[in-house]
Amino acid sequence: MSRREARLDREMAALLAARAFTEIRYLAATARHGSEDGSLDEDLERIRSLADLCHHMPGIARPRPWRPSRRGATASSSQQAMAERPMSWTWNTSGPSGRAWMLRQIEEAGARWTPPPPLPVHGRTPPPMTLSQRAGVLLGRWPVKAPVGRLPLPAEARVLKALDTDALCALSEEAGRRRLGLGGGGPWLRAHLDADGVHYLVPDPADYYWPGNQSARGGTIRWWQCTALVRMSDGDQVSSMLAVLPETFTALPSTVNRRQQLRLVHLARAAGRDTYLWGRDHKTQCDPERCGYVPEPTAVPPTTT
């Protein structure tokens, strides 16, 4: 049954992508020549929302076999759910208006489709380590492995460091200022982190972000993609990704004993939620008086890869 549902998900993704592109093309043409039944701002917002809703769908329609982004990593429960139902992420993160649009397009096409179930619910803290991970901690094995054929990270990168909120926000602001590509949560991040919390940071590049690779903007990657295990204002521990320059990371003090470092690296990698998903769940409760954050019209929680 799950194989049939996965096939139908891929077919629906292709259908929805085609319909979204058609609507976007129509809206772009009317915006260019002057819309008769709506304002230019409304047309542009509709284009943006359709593009945001459907930008993953071509990849769902023609999937590639799942490969871990990091050597030795295993699929999370959410990744397993999306392998069984490829539309799971899009459906469960779209919101009422996005879901209504998808169902309307599918009904108009005369197709029959059952939406996927909710994504697995993750706890407030990362799941406990597996037996093999516990054994690795006891044996002192560093979890971050180089891709096949690549040199490992230097010794100064094989360290996990503890940071307070000010230090973590400063690193995020530096990543945004230097346009490294990962970071820049800005006021939203600072307002929603535990002000007195301890956060953990470790260089943990995905294979495609391994130092020496070509970056999307051209040139060679000279920064370290780090995994962060951060504590949010409600006490939840979630993950995030942050680009940090090697000299900046090396200069941070190291205060965590080695065995605890190993344990925390595994927990950071296993965190089921990231800052994006936490922000999505928190959105209905976010209030300037409660959080001290006044959102801008286009402000969104920081994303991860």
Short mmCIF file of C-alpha atoms in Angstrom, two decimals:
data_model
loop_
_atom_site.label_atom_id
_atom_site.label_comp_id
_atom_site.label_asym_id
_atom_site.label_seq_id
_atom_site.Cartn_x
_atom_site.Cartn_y
_atom_site.Cartn_z
CA MET A 1 0.00 0.00 0.00
CA SER A 2 2.77 2.44 0.93
CA ARG A 3 4.46 1.91 -2.45
CA ARG A 4 1.22 2.79 -4.25
CA GLU A 5 0.73 5.85 -2.03
CA ALA A 6 4.30 6.97 -2.72
CA ARG A 7 3.65 6.68 -6.48
CA LEU A 8 0.45 8.70 -6.15
CA ASP A 9 2.31 11.34 -4.15
CA ARG A 10 4.81 11.72 -6.97
CA GLU A 11 2.01 11.97 -9.54
CA MET A 12 0.21 14.62 -7.48
CA ALA A 13 3.46 16.58 -7.06
CA ALA A 14 3.90 16.68 -10.84
CA LEU A 15 0.29 17.77 -11.31
CA LEU A 16 0.49 20.50 -8.66
CA ALA A 17 3.82 21.83 -9.94
CA ALA A 18 2.42 22.12 -13.47
CA ARG A 19 -0.70 23.92 -12.24
CA ALA A 20 1.32 26.26 -10.05
CA PHE A 21 3.63 27.18 -12.95
CA THR A 22 0.60 27.85 -15.17
CA GLU A 23 -0.97 30.12 -12.57
CA ILE A 24 2.32 31.90 -11.94
CA ARG A 25 2.75 32.52 -15.67
CA TYR A 26 -0.76 33.97 -15.91
CA LEU A 27 -0.23 36.20 -12.85
CA ALA A 28 3.13 37.40 -14.16
CA ALA A 29 1.54 38.37 -17.47
CA THR A 30 -1.33 40.27 -15.83
CA ALA A 31 1.09 42.00 -13.47
CA ARG A 32 3.19 43.12 -16.43
CA HIS A 33 0.24 44.50 -18.40
CA GLY A 34 -1.80 45.70 -15.45
CA SER A 35 -4.16 43.48 -13.49
CA GLU A 36 -7.86 44.18 -13.96
CA ASP A 37 -9.22 42.24 -10.98
CA GLY A 38 -6.52 42.76 -8.35
CA SER A 39 -3.66 44.95 -7.30
CA LEU A 40 -0.07 44.41 -8.37
CA ASP A 41 0.95 43.70 -4.78
CA GLU A 42 -1.72 40.99 -4.49
CA ASP A 43 -0.54 39.33 -7.72
CA LEU A 44 3.09 39.40 -6.61
CA GLU A 45 2.18 37.95 -3.20
CA ARG A 46 0.22 35.17 -4.92
CA ILE A 47 3.21 34.36 -7.13
CA ARG A 48 5.46 34.25 -4.07
CA SER A 49 3.12 31.97 -2.12
CA LEU A 50 2.70 29.54 -5.04
CA ALA A 51 6.43 29.39 -5.64
CA ASP A 52 7.05 28.80 -1.93
CA LEU A 53 4.40 26.07 -1.80
CA CYS A 54 5.56 24.16 -4.87
CA HIS A 55 9.31 24.67 -5.14
CA HIS A 56 9.99 21.14 -3.75
CA MET A 57 7.47 19.39 -5.98
CA PRO A 58 9.61 18.77 -9.09
CA GLY A 59 12.05 16.93 -6.82
CA ILE A 60 9.19 14.91 -5.32
CA ALA A 61 7.90 14.01 -8.78
CA ARG A 62 11.31 12.74 -9.91
CA PRO A 63 13.06 11.63 -6.71
CA ARG A 64 16.64 10.55 -6.32
CA PRO A 65 17.52 7.63 -4.05
CA TRP A 66 18.01 8.85 -0.48
CA ARG A 67 21.61 9.26 0.52
CA PRO A 68 22.79 10.55 3.88
CA SER A 69 24.28 14.03 3.67
CA ARG A 70 26.94 12.98 6.15
CA ARG A 71 28.99 9.81 6.20
CA GLY A 72 27.61 7.31 8.69
CA ALA A 73 24.34 9.19 9.26
CA THR A 74 21.06 7.28 9.40
CA ALA A 75 17.61 8.37 8.31
CA SER A 76 15.56 10.15 10.96
CA SER A 77 11.95 9.21 11.65
CA SER A 78 10.82 12.22 9.59
CA GLN A 79 13.02 11.17 6.66
CA GLN A 80 11.62 7.65 6.86
CA ALA A 81 8.08 9.05 6.83
CA MET A 82 8.88 11.17 3.77
CA ALA A 83 10.35 8.17 1.98
CA GLU A 84 7.04 6.34 2.48
CA ARG A 85 4.92 9.40 1.62
CA PRO A 86 6.98 11.92 -0.41
CA MET A 87 4.33 14.65 -0.02
CA SER A 88 4.49 14.48 3.80
CA TRP A 89 6.67 17.56 4.33
CA THR A 90 4.84 19.77 1.84
CA TRP A 91 1.40 18.77 3.10
CA ASN A 92 2.19 19.10 6.79
CA THR A 93 4.02 22.43 6.54
CA SER A 94 1.74 24.21 4.05
CA GLY A 95 -0.97 25.59 6.34
CA PRO A 96 -4.73 25.72 5.68
CA SER A 97 -4.63 27.90 2.55
CA GLY A 98 -1.90 25.83 0.90
CA ARG A 99 -3.70 22.59 1.66
CA ALA A 100 -6.98 23.98 0.31
CA TRP A 101 -5.26 25.00 -2.93
CA MET A 102 -3.71 21.53 -3.36
CA LEU A 103 -7.00 19.72 -2.74
CA ARG A 104 -8.84 22.06 -5.12
CA GLN A 105 -6.35 21.45 -7.93
CA ILE A 106 -6.45 17.69 -7.43
CA GLU A 107 -10.28 17.68 -7.39
CA GLU A 108 -10.47 19.81 -10.55
CA ALA A 109 -8.13 17.35 -12.29
CA GLY A 110 -10.47 14.49 -11.37
CA ALA A 111 -7.78 12.67 -9.40
CA ARG A 112 -8.21 10.76 -6.14
CA TRP A 113 -5.59 11.19 -3.44
CA THR A 114 -5.40 10.65 0.31
CA PRO A 115 -3.24 13.22 2.13
CA PRO A 116 -0.34 11.82 4.16
CA PRO A 117 -0.58 11.46 7.94
CA PRO A 118 1.12 13.96 10.27
CA LEU A 119 4.88 13.83 10.51
CA PRO A 120 6.30 12.03 13.57
CA VAL A 121 6.05 14.08 16.73
CA HIS A 122 9.43 14.78 18.26
CA GLY A 123 10.03 15.30 21.94
CA ARG A 124 11.31 18.47 23.54
CA THR A 125 14.79 16.98 23.75
CA PRO A 126 16.74 14.78 21.30
CA PRO A 127 16.16 11.02 21.56
CA PRO A 128 18.58 8.89 23.58
CA MET A 129 21.66 7.52 21.91
CA THR A 130 21.66 4.09 20.31
CA LEU A 131 23.79 1.26 21.63
CA SER A 132 26.35 1.73 18.85
CA GLN A 133 26.57 5.45 19.61
CA ARG A 134 27.09 4.71 23.31
CA ALA A 135 29.85 2.30 22.39
CA GLY A 136 31.47 4.96 20.20
CA VAL A 137 31.45 7.41 23.10
CA LEU A 138 33.11 4.87 25.40
CA LEU A 139 35.75 4.14 22.74
CA GLY A 140 36.33 7.85 22.06
CA ARG A 141 35.33 7.73 18.38
CA TRP A 142 34.68 11.18 16.91
CA PRO A 143 31.35 10.99 14.99
CA VAL A 144 32.14 13.49 12.20
CA LYS A 145 33.71 11.54 9.32
CA ALA A 146 35.18 12.89 6.09
CA PRO A 147 33.53 11.94 2.78
CA VAL A 148 35.22 9.11 0.93
CA GLY A 149 38.40 10.36 -0.71
CA ARG A 150 38.58 13.60 1.30
CA LEU A 151 40.91 14.62 4.12
CA PRO A 152 39.37 14.79 7.61
CA LEU A 153 38.83 18.09 9.35
CA PRO A 154 41.85 19.36 11.29
CA ALA A 155 42.18 18.56 15.00
CA GLU A 156 40.98 22.02 16.02
CA ALA A 157 37.65 21.29 14.27
CA ARG A 158 37.10 17.98 16.07
CA VAL A 159 35.84 19.75 19.16
CA LEU A 160 32.41 20.68 20.50
CA LYS A 161 32.13 24.01 22.28
CA ALA A 162 29.62 25.50 24.69
CA LEU A 163 28.32 29.01 24.03
CA ASP A 164 26.04 31.44 25.79
CA THR A 165 23.24 33.18 23.89
CA ASP A 166 25.22 36.36 23.19
CA ALA A 167 28.10 34.38 21.68
CA LEU A 168 25.81 32.23 19.51
CA CYS A 169 23.92 35.27 18.22
CA ALA A 170 27.21 37.03 17.45
CA LEU A 171 28.30 34.06 15.30
CA SER A 172 24.92 34.01 13.53
CA GLU A 173 25.15 37.74 12.85
CA GLU A 174 28.68 37.33 11.49
CA ALA A 175 27.51 34.56 9.13
CA GLY A 176 24.73 36.83 7.89
CA ARG A 177 27.00 39.84 7.54
CA ARG A 178 29.60 37.88 5.58
CA ARG A 179 26.86 36.16 3.54
CA LEU A 180 28.25 32.70 4.24
CA GLY A 181 24.82 31.17 3.57
CA LEU A 182 24.01 29.54 6.92
CA GLY A 183 23.02 31.81 9.79
CA GLY A 184 21.67 35.30 10.13
CA GLY A 185 18.64 34.54 12.33
CA GLY A 186 18.83 38.14 13.54
CA PRO A 187 16.27 39.53 16.01
CA TRP A 188 14.00 36.49 15.70
CA LEU A 189 16.72 34.14 16.91
CA ARG A 190 17.85 36.30 19.81
CA ALA A 191 14.27 36.84 21.00
CA HIS A 192 13.45 33.12 21.01
CA LEU A 193 16.60 31.57 22.45
CA ASP A 194 16.78 30.93 26.18
CA ALA A 195 18.53 34.10 27.34
CA ASP A 196 20.40 32.15 30.04
CA GLY A 197 20.73 28.92 28.08
CA VAL A 198 23.85 27.00 27.14
CA HIS A 199 24.13 26.08 23.46
CA TYR A 200 26.58 23.70 21.76
CA LEU A 201 28.40 24.05 18.45
CA VAL A 202 30.47 21.56 16.47
CA PRO A 203 31.90 21.58 12.90
CA ASP A 204 29.83 18.96 11.09
CA PRO A 205 29.80 19.67 7.33
CA ALA A 206 27.53 17.83 4.96
CA ASP A 207 29.43 16.15 2.11
CA TYR A 208 28.47 18.96 -0.29
CA TYR A 209 29.67 21.62 2.20
CA TRP A 210 32.99 19.92 2.95
CA PRO A 211 35.81 22.49 3.01
CA GLY A 212 37.46 22.74 -0.40
CA ASN A 213 34.25 22.12 -2.36
CA GLN A 214 32.91 24.78 -4.69
CA SER A 215 30.28 27.00 -3.10
CA ALA A 216 26.97 27.92 -4.75
CA ARG A 217 28.23 31.49 -5.16
CA GLY A 218 31.47 30.38 -6.79
CA GLY A 219 34.84 30.03 -5.16
CA THR A 220 36.01 27.50 -2.61
CA ILE A 221 34.28 26.79 0.70
CA ARG A 222 36.63 28.06 3.40
CA TRP A 223 34.20 28.04 6.33
CA TRP A 224 32.97 25.19 8.48
CA GLN A 225 29.32 24.17 8.45
CA CYS A 226 28.52 23.64 12.12
CA THR A 227 25.66 21.83 13.80
CA ALA A 228 24.27 23.67 16.79
CA LEU A 229 22.20 22.19 19.61
CA VAL A 230 20.34 25.21 20.97
CA ARG A 231 17.95 25.72 23.87
CA MET A 232 14.86 27.75 23.02
CA SER A 233 12.89 30.07 25.28
CA ASP A 234 10.46 27.29 26.30
CA GLY A 235 13.26 24.88 27.20
CA ASP A 236 13.11 22.80 24.01
CA GLN A 237 16.43 21.67 22.55
CA VAL A 238 16.51 21.85 18.75
CA SER A 239 19.17 21.86 16.07
CA SER A 240 20.38 24.56 13.72
CA MET A 241 23.08 25.00 11.11
CA LEU A 242 25.62 27.78 11.16
CA ALA A 243 28.59 28.71 8.97
CA VAL A 244 31.62 29.69 11.05
CA LEU A 245 35.07 30.76 9.88
CA PRO A 246 37.81 28.37 11.09
CA GLU A 247 39.74 31.08 12.91
CA THR A 248 36.56 32.25 14.66
CA PHE A 249 35.68 28.75 15.85
CA THR A 250 39.22 27.97 16.95
CA ALA A 251 39.33 31.10 19.10
CA LEU A 252 36.24 30.03 21.09
CA PRO A 253 37.06 28.59 24.52
CA SER A 254 36.71 24.83 25.03
CA THR A 255 35.15 23.96 28.40
CA VAL A 256 33.40 20.62 27.82
CA ASN A 257 35.13 17.35 28.72
CA ARG A 258 35.81 14.94 25.88
CA ARG A 259 33.27 12.25 26.72
CA GLN A 260 30.54 14.85 27.14
CA GLN A 261 31.53 16.37 23.79
CA LEU A 262 31.04 13.02 22.06
CA ARG A 263 27.65 12.52 23.69
CA LEU A 264 26.47 16.00 22.74
CA VAL A 265 27.58 15.64 19.10
CA HIS A 266 25.34 12.57 18.79
CA LEU A 267 22.44 14.39 20.46
CA ALA A 268 22.84 17.44 18.20
CA ARG A 269 22.77 15.25 15.10
CA ALA A 270 19.72 13.32 16.34
CA ALA A 271 17.56 16.33 17.22
CA GLY A 272 14.24 15.80 15.46
CA ARG A 273 13.33 19.49 15.20
CA ASP A 274 15.30 22.49 14.01
CA THR A 275 14.71 26.20 14.57
CA TYR A 276 12.44 26.37 11.51
CA LEU A 277 10.06 23.69 12.77
CA TRP A 278 10.17 25.10 16.30
CA GLY A 279 9.32 28.55 14.91
CA ARG A 280 6.44 27.13 12.88
CA ASP A 281 4.98 25.43 15.96
CA HIS A 282 5.53 28.56 18.06
CA LYS A 283 4.03 30.99 15.54
CA THR A 284 0.50 30.94 16.96
CA GLN A 285 1.85 31.69 20.46
CA CYS A 286 4.33 34.38 19.42
CA ASP A 287 3.36 37.68 21.00
CA PRO A 288 5.48 40.85 21.31
CA GLU A 289 4.72 41.15 25.02
CA ARG A 290 5.58 37.51 25.67
CA CYS A 291 8.54 37.07 23.33
CA GLY A 292 9.80 40.62 23.01
CA TYR A 293 9.79 40.26 19.24
CA VAL A 294 7.81 42.32 16.74
CA PRO A 295 7.83 40.48 13.38
CA GLU A 296 8.38 42.28 10.13
CA PRO A 297 5.99 41.42 7.26
CA THR A 298 8.55 39.15 5.61
CA ALA A 299 10.32 37.88 8.72
CA VAL A 300 10.64 34.10 8.99
CA PRO A 301 12.47 31.77 11.36
CA PRO A 302 16.01 30.91 10.22
CA THR A 303 16.13 27.93 7.84
CA THR A 304 18.55 24.89 7.73
CA THR A 305 19.76 22.58 5.14
#
